[in-house]
Amino acid sequence: MRPVETRGVGNATAALTPVAWRQALRKKLLEIWEALVNERIKGGTNRQRASAFMTLPSRSEYPEYYEIVTNPIDLSRIRARIEVDWYPGVAQMASDVQLMLHNATHANKEGSPIYKDALVLENVWARNAPGASEVLR
């Protein structure tokens, strides 16, 4: 097997085989995903900020969401894509995270809890995926 470059997969400095590179990428993407999911509001509630992002809103309870959002995505789908090696790199995961956060800020009122959570999760992304955060701008 031919070694491949390791840029964007962490602190690895040596070239990796394609299988090892894919494993390292999956590990990095899962670390980022877990950072998003584990972000909590500090203080009294200790609420998980990503709770509203884990699954899509119910079509029957929130039909207006689907009138506003034409390409819905949630953290469960992003996790599933990581697990089947759907993403060829961090930037492609960034596109899905960006879409998810855009959907949240587009479909919710500015200042609402979900809107605020989306802004915080954007910062969590930037802290955990250095070099890929500009994709969210």
mmCIF file with all atom_site columns, N, CA and C in Angstrom, residues 89-124:
data_model
loop_
_atom_site.group_PDB
_atom_site.id
_atom_site.type_symbol
_atom_site.label_atom_id
_atom_site.label_alt_id
_atom_site.label_comp_id
_atom_site.label_asym_id
_atom_site.label_entity_id
_atom_site.label_seq_id
_atom_site.pdbx_PDB_ins_code
_atom_site.Cartn_x
_atom_site.Cartn_y
_atom_site.Cartn_z
_atom_site.occupancy
_atom_site.B_iso_or_equiv
_atom_site.pdbx_formal_charge
_atom_site.auth_seq_id
_atom_site.auth_comp_id
_atom_site.auth_asym_id
_atom_site.auth_atom_id
_atom_site.pdbx_PDB_model_num
ATOM 1   N N  . GLY A 1 89  ? -12.837 13.782 4.493  1.00 0.00 ? 89  GLY A N  1
ATOM 2   C CA . GLY A 1 89  ? -11.985 14.665 5.280  1.00 0.00 ? 89  GLY A CA 1
ATOM 3   C C  . GLY A 1 89  ? -12.801 15.511 6.240  1.00 0.00 ? 89  GLY A C  1
ATOM 4   N N  . VAL A 1 90  ? -12.124 16.274 7.068  1.00 0.00 ? 90  VAL A N  1
ATOM 5   C CA . VAL A 1 90  ? -12.778 17.129 8.061  1.00 0.00 ? 90  VAL A CA 1
ATOM 6   C C  . VAL A 1 90  ? -13.629 18.199 7.371  1.00 0.00 ? 90  VAL A C  1
ATOM 7   N N  . ALA A 1 91  ? -13.171 18.727 6.262  1.00 0.00 ? 91  ALA A N  1
ATOM 8   C CA . ALA A 1 91  ? -13.910 19.793 5.567  1.00 0.00 ? 91  ALA A CA 1
ATOM 9   C C  . ALA A 1 91  ? -15.296 19.332 5.129  1.00 0.00 ? 91  ALA A C  1
ATOM 10  N N  . GLN A 1 92  ? -15.430 18.058 4.764  1.00 0.00 ? 92  GLN A N  1
ATOM 11  C CA . GLN A 1 92  ? -16.733 17.570 4.331  1.00 0.00 ? 92  GLN A CA 1
ATOM 12  C C  . GLN A 1 92  ? -17.681 17.432 5.520  1.00 0.00 ? 92  GLN A C  1
ATOM 13  N N  . MET A 1 93  ? -17.150 17.034 6.668  1.00 0.00 ? 93  MET A N  1
ATOM 14  C CA . MET A 1 93  ? -17.978 17.026 7.870  1.00 0.00 ? 93  MET A CA 1
ATOM 15  C C  . MET A 1 93  ? -18.365 18.453 8.229  1.00 0.00 ? 93  MET A C  1
ATOM 16  N N  . ALA A 1 94  ? -17.425 19.376 8.033  1.00 0.00 ? 94  ALA A N  1
ATOM 17  C CA . ALA A 1 94  ? -17.704 20.786 8.319  1.00 0.00 ? 94  ALA A CA 1
ATOM 18  C C  . ALA A 1 94  ? -18.899 21.283 7.514  1.00 0.00 ? 94  ALA A C  1
ATOM 19  N N  . SER A 1 95  ? -19.021 20.835 6.275  1.00 0.00 ? 95  SER A N  1
ATOM 20  C CA . SER A 1 95  ? -20.155 21.257 5.447  1.00 0.00 ? 95  SER A CA 1
ATOM 21  C C  . SER A 1 95  ? -21.472 20.811 6.070  1.00 0.00 ? 95  SER A C  1
ATOM 22  N N  . ASP A 1 96  ? -21.522 19.597 6.581  1.00 0.00 ? 96  ASP A N  1
ATOM 23  C CA . ASP A 1 96  ? -22.746 19.117 7.217  1.00 0.00 ? 96  ASP A CA 1
ATOM 24  C C  . ASP A 1 96  ? -23.020 19.841 8.532  1.00 0.00 ? 96  ASP A C  1
ATOM 25  N N  . VAL A 1 97  ? -21.980 20.078 9.321  1.00 0.00 ? 97  VAL A N  1
ATOM 26  C CA . VAL A 1 97  ? -22.158 20.813 10.573 1.00 0.00 ? 97  VAL A CA 1
ATOM 27  C C  . VAL A 1 97  ? -22.634 22.237 10.261 1.00 0.00 ? 97  VAL A C  1
ATOM 28  N N  . GLN A 1 98  ? -22.027 22.857 9.270  1.00 0.00 ? 98  GLN A N  1
ATOM 29  C CA . GLN A 1 98  ? -22.442 24.204 8.862  1.00 0.00 ? 98  GLN A CA 1
ATOM 30  C C  . GLN A 1 98  ? -23.910 24.205 8.447  1.00 0.00 ? 98  GLN A C  1
ATOM 31  N N  . LEU A 1 99  ? -24.311 23.240 7.655  1.00 0.00 ? 99  LEU A N  1
ATOM 32  C CA . LEU A 1 99  ? -25.700 23.144 7.218  1.00 0.00 ? 99  LEU A CA 1
ATOM 33  C C  . LEU A 1 99  ? -26.631 22.998 8.413  1.00 0.00 ? 99  LEU A C  1
ATOM 34  N N  . MET A 1 100 ? -26.289 22.141 9.346  1.00 0.00 ? 100 MET A N  1
ATOM 35  C CA . MET A 1 100 ? -27.112 21.925 10.537 1.00 0.00 ? 100 MET A CA 1
ATOM 36  C C  . MET A 1 100 ? -27.260 23.208 11.346 1.00 0.00 ? 100 MET A C  1
ATOM 37  N N  . LEU A 1 101 ? -26.147 23.907 11.563 1.00 0.00 ? 101 LEU A N  1
ATOM 38  C CA . LEU A 1 101 ? -26.188 25.139 12.353 1.00 0.00 ? 101 LEU A CA 1
ATOM 39  C C  . LEU A 1 101 ? -26.902 26.258 11.597 1.00 0.00 ? 101 LEU A C  1
ATOM 40  N N  . HIS A 1 102 ? -26.707 26.328 10.292 1.00 0.00 ? 102 HIS A N  1
ATOM 41  C CA . HIS A 1 102 ? -27.433 27.307 9.475  1.00 0.00 ? 102 HIS A CA 1
ATOM 42  C C  . HIS A 1 102 ? -28.939 27.045 9.555  1.00 0.00 ? 102 HIS A C  1
ATOM 43  N N  . ASN A 1 103 ? -29.327 25.786 9.429  1.00 0.00 ? 103 ASN A N  1
ATOM 44  C CA . ASN A 1 103 ? -30.747 25.449 9.524  1.00 0.00 ? 103 ASN A CA 1
ATOM 45  C C  . ASN A 1 103 ? -31.327 25.927 10.854 1.00 0.00 ? 103 ASN A C  1
ATOM 46  N N  . ALA A 1 104 ? -30.573 25.730 11.937 1.00 0.00 ? 104 ALA A N  1
ATOM 47  C CA . ALA A 1 104 ? -31.051 26.120 13.267 1.00 0.00 ? 104 ALA A CA 1
ATOM 48  C C  . ALA A 1 104 ? -31.203 27.632 13.392 1.00 0.00 ? 104 ALA A C  1
ATOM 49  N N  . THR A 1 105 ? -30.232 28.380 12.893 1.00 0.00 ? 105 THR A N  1
ATOM 50  C CA . THR A 1 105 ? -30.323 29.839 13.013 1.00 0.00 ? 105 THR A CA 1
ATOM 51  C C  . THR A 1 105 ? -31.322 30.420 12.015 1.00 0.00 ? 105 THR A C  1
ATOM 52  N N  . HIS A 1 106 ? -31.559 29.719 10.930 1.00 0.00 ? 106 HIS A N  1
ATOM 53  C CA . HIS A 1 106 ? -32.511 30.183 9.916  1.00 0.00 ? 106 HIS A CA 1
ATOM 54  C C  . HIS A 1 106 ? -33.954 29.891 10.341 1.00 0.00 ? 106 HIS A C  1
ATOM 55  N N  . ALA A 1 107 ? -34.174 28.774 11.008 1.00 0.00 ? 107 ALA A N  1
ATOM 56  C CA . ALA A 1 107 ? -35.528 28.344 11.353 1.00 0.00 ? 107 ALA A CA 1
ATOM 57  C C  . ALA A 1 107 ? -35.970 28.798 12.747 1.00 0.00 ? 107 ALA A C  1
ATOM 58  N N  . ASN A 1 108 ? -35.063 29.329 13.542 1.00 0.00 ? 108 ASN A N  1
ATOM 59  C CA . ASN A 1 108 ? -35.397 29.752 14.909 1.00 0.00 ? 108 ASN A CA 1
ATOM 60  C C  . ASN A 1 108 ? -35.135 31.231 15.086 1.00 0.00 ? 108 ASN A C  1
ATOM 61  N N  . LYS A 1 109 ? -35.876 31.831 15.981 1.00 0.00 ? 109 LYS A N  1
ATOM 62  C CA . LYS A 1 109 ? -35.735 33.266 16.228 1.00 0.00 ? 109 LYS A CA 1
ATOM 63  C C  . LYS A 1 109 ? -34.392 33.568 16.873 1.00 0.00 ? 109 LYS A C  1
ATOM 64  N N  . GLU A 1 110 ? -33.819 34.693 16.444 1.00 0.00 ? 110 GLU A N  1
ATOM 65  C CA . GLU A 1 110 ? -32.575 35.142 17.059 1.00 0.00 ? 110 GLU A CA 1
ATOM 66  C C  . GLU A 1 110 ? -32.806 35.322 18.556 1.00 0.00 ? 110 GLU A C  1
ATOM 67  N N  . GLY A 1 111 ? -31.897 34.797 19.349 1.00 0.00 ? 111 GLY A N  1
ATOM 68  C CA . GLY A 1 111 ? -32.012 34.888 20.798 1.00 0.00 ? 111 GLY A CA 1
ATOM 69  C C  . GLY A 1 111 ? -32.709 33.703 21.441 1.00 0.00 ? 111 GLY A C  1
ATOM 70  N N  . SER A 1 112 ? -33.336 32.847 20.643 1.00 0.00 ? 112 SER A N  1
ATOM 71  C CA . SER A 1 112 ? -33.995 31.660 21.200 1.00 0.00 ? 112 SER A CA 1
ATOM 72  C C  . SER A 1 112 ? -32.925 30.677 21.687 1.00 0.00 ? 112 SER A C  1
ATOM 73  N N  . PRO A 1 113 ? -33.290 29.766 22.579 1.00 0.00 ? 113 PRO A N  1
ATOM 74  C CA . PRO A 1 113 ? -32.293 28.804 23.075 1.00 0.00 ? 113 PRO A CA 1
ATOM 75  C C  . PRO A 1 113 ? -31.614 28.004 21.950 1.00 0.00 ? 113 PRO A C  1
ATOM 76  N N  . ILE A 1 114 ? -32.352 27.531 20.968 1.00 0.00 ? 114 ILE A N  1
ATOM 77  C CA . ILE A 1 114 ? -31.735 26.748 19.890 1.00 0.00 ? 114 ILE A CA 1
ATOM 78  C C  . ILE A 1 114 ? -30.805 27.619 19.063 1.00 0.00 ? 114 ILE A C  1
ATOM 79  N N  . TYR A 1 115 ? -31.203 28.847 18.794 1.00 0.00 ? 115 TYR A N  1
ATOM 80  C CA . TYR A 1 115 ? -30.350 29.779 18.046 1.00 0.00 ? 115 TYR A CA 1
ATOM 81  C C  . TYR A 1 115 ? -29.038 29.998 18.806 1.00 0.00 ? 115 TYR A C  1
ATOM 82  N N  . LYS A 1 116 ? -29.149 30.262 20.110 1.00 0.00 ? 116 LYS A N  1
ATOM 83  C CA . LYS A 1 116 ? -27.948 30.473 20.931 1.00 0.00 ? 116 LYS A CA 1
ATOM 84  C C  . LYS A 1 116 ? -27.076 29.222 20.977 1.00 0.00 ? 116 LYS A C  1
ATOM 85  N N  . ASP A 1 117 ? -27.720 28.068 21.109 1.00 0.00 ? 117 ASP A N  1
ATOM 86  C CA . ASP A 1 117 ? -26.962 26.814 21.136 1.00 0.00 ? 117 ASP A CA 1
ATOM 87  C C  . ASP A 1 117 ? -26.199 26.618 19.837 1.00 0.00 ? 117 ASP A C  1
ATOM 88  N N  . ALA A 1 118 ? -26.814 26.969 18.707 1.00 0.00 ? 118 ALA A N  1
ATOM 89  C CA . ALA A 1 118 ? -26.133 26.839 17.414 1.00 0.00 ? 118 ALA A CA 1
ATOM 90  C C  . ALA A 1 118 ? -24.875 27.698 17.375 1.00 0.00 ? 118 ALA A C  1
ATOM 91  N N  . LEU A 1 119 ? -24.948 28.907 17.915 1.00 0.00 ? 119 LEU A N  1
ATOM 92  C CA . LEU A 1 119 ? -23.774 29.788 17.929 1.00 0.00 ? 119 LEU A CA 1
ATOM 93  C C  . LEU A 1 119 ? -22.669 29.215 18.812 1.00 0.00 ? 119 LEU A C  1
ATOM 94  N N  . VAL A 1 120 ? -23.048 28.671 19.956 1.00 0.00 ? 120 VAL A N  1
ATOM 95  C CA . VAL A 1 120 ? -22.051 28.065 20.848 1.00 0.00 ? 120 VAL A CA 1
ATOM 96  C C  . VAL A 1 120 ? -21.429 26.833 20.183 1.00 0.00 ? 120 VAL A C  1
ATOM 97  N N  . LEU A 1 121 ? -22.247 26.018 19.542 1.00 0.00 ? 121 LEU A N  1
ATOM 98  C CA . LEU A 1 121 ? -21.721 24.816 18.887 1.00 0.00 ? 121 LEU A CA 1
ATOM 99  C C  . LEU A 1 121 ? -20.779 25.172 17.741 1.00 0.00 ? 121 LEU A C  1
ATOM 100 N N  . GLU A 1 122 ? -21.006 26.311 17.102 1.00 0.00 ? 122 GLU A N  1
ATOM 101 C CA . GLU A 1 122 ? -20.063 26.773 16.083 1.00 0.00 ? 122 GLU A CA 1
ATOM 102 C C  . GLU A 1 122 ? -18.697 27.037 16.709 1.00 0.00 ? 122 GLU A C  1
ATOM 103 N N  . ASN A 1 123 ? -18.692 27.619 17.901 1.00 0.00 ? 123 ASN A N  1
ATOM 104 C CA . ASN A 1 123 ? -17.427 27.857 18.608 1.00 0.00 ? 123 ASN A CA 1
ATOM 105 C C  . ASN A 1 123 ? -16.782 26.553 19.075 1.00 0.00 ? 123 ASN A C  1
ATOM 106 N N  . VAL A 1 124 ? -17.600 25.589 19.482 1.00 0.00 ? 124 VAL A N  1
ATOM 107 C CA . VAL A 1 124 ? -17.078 24.271 19.868 1.00 0.00 ? 124 VAL A CA 1
ATOM 108 C C  . VAL A 1 124 ? -16.393 23.639 18.665 1.00 0.00 ? 124 VAL A C  1
#
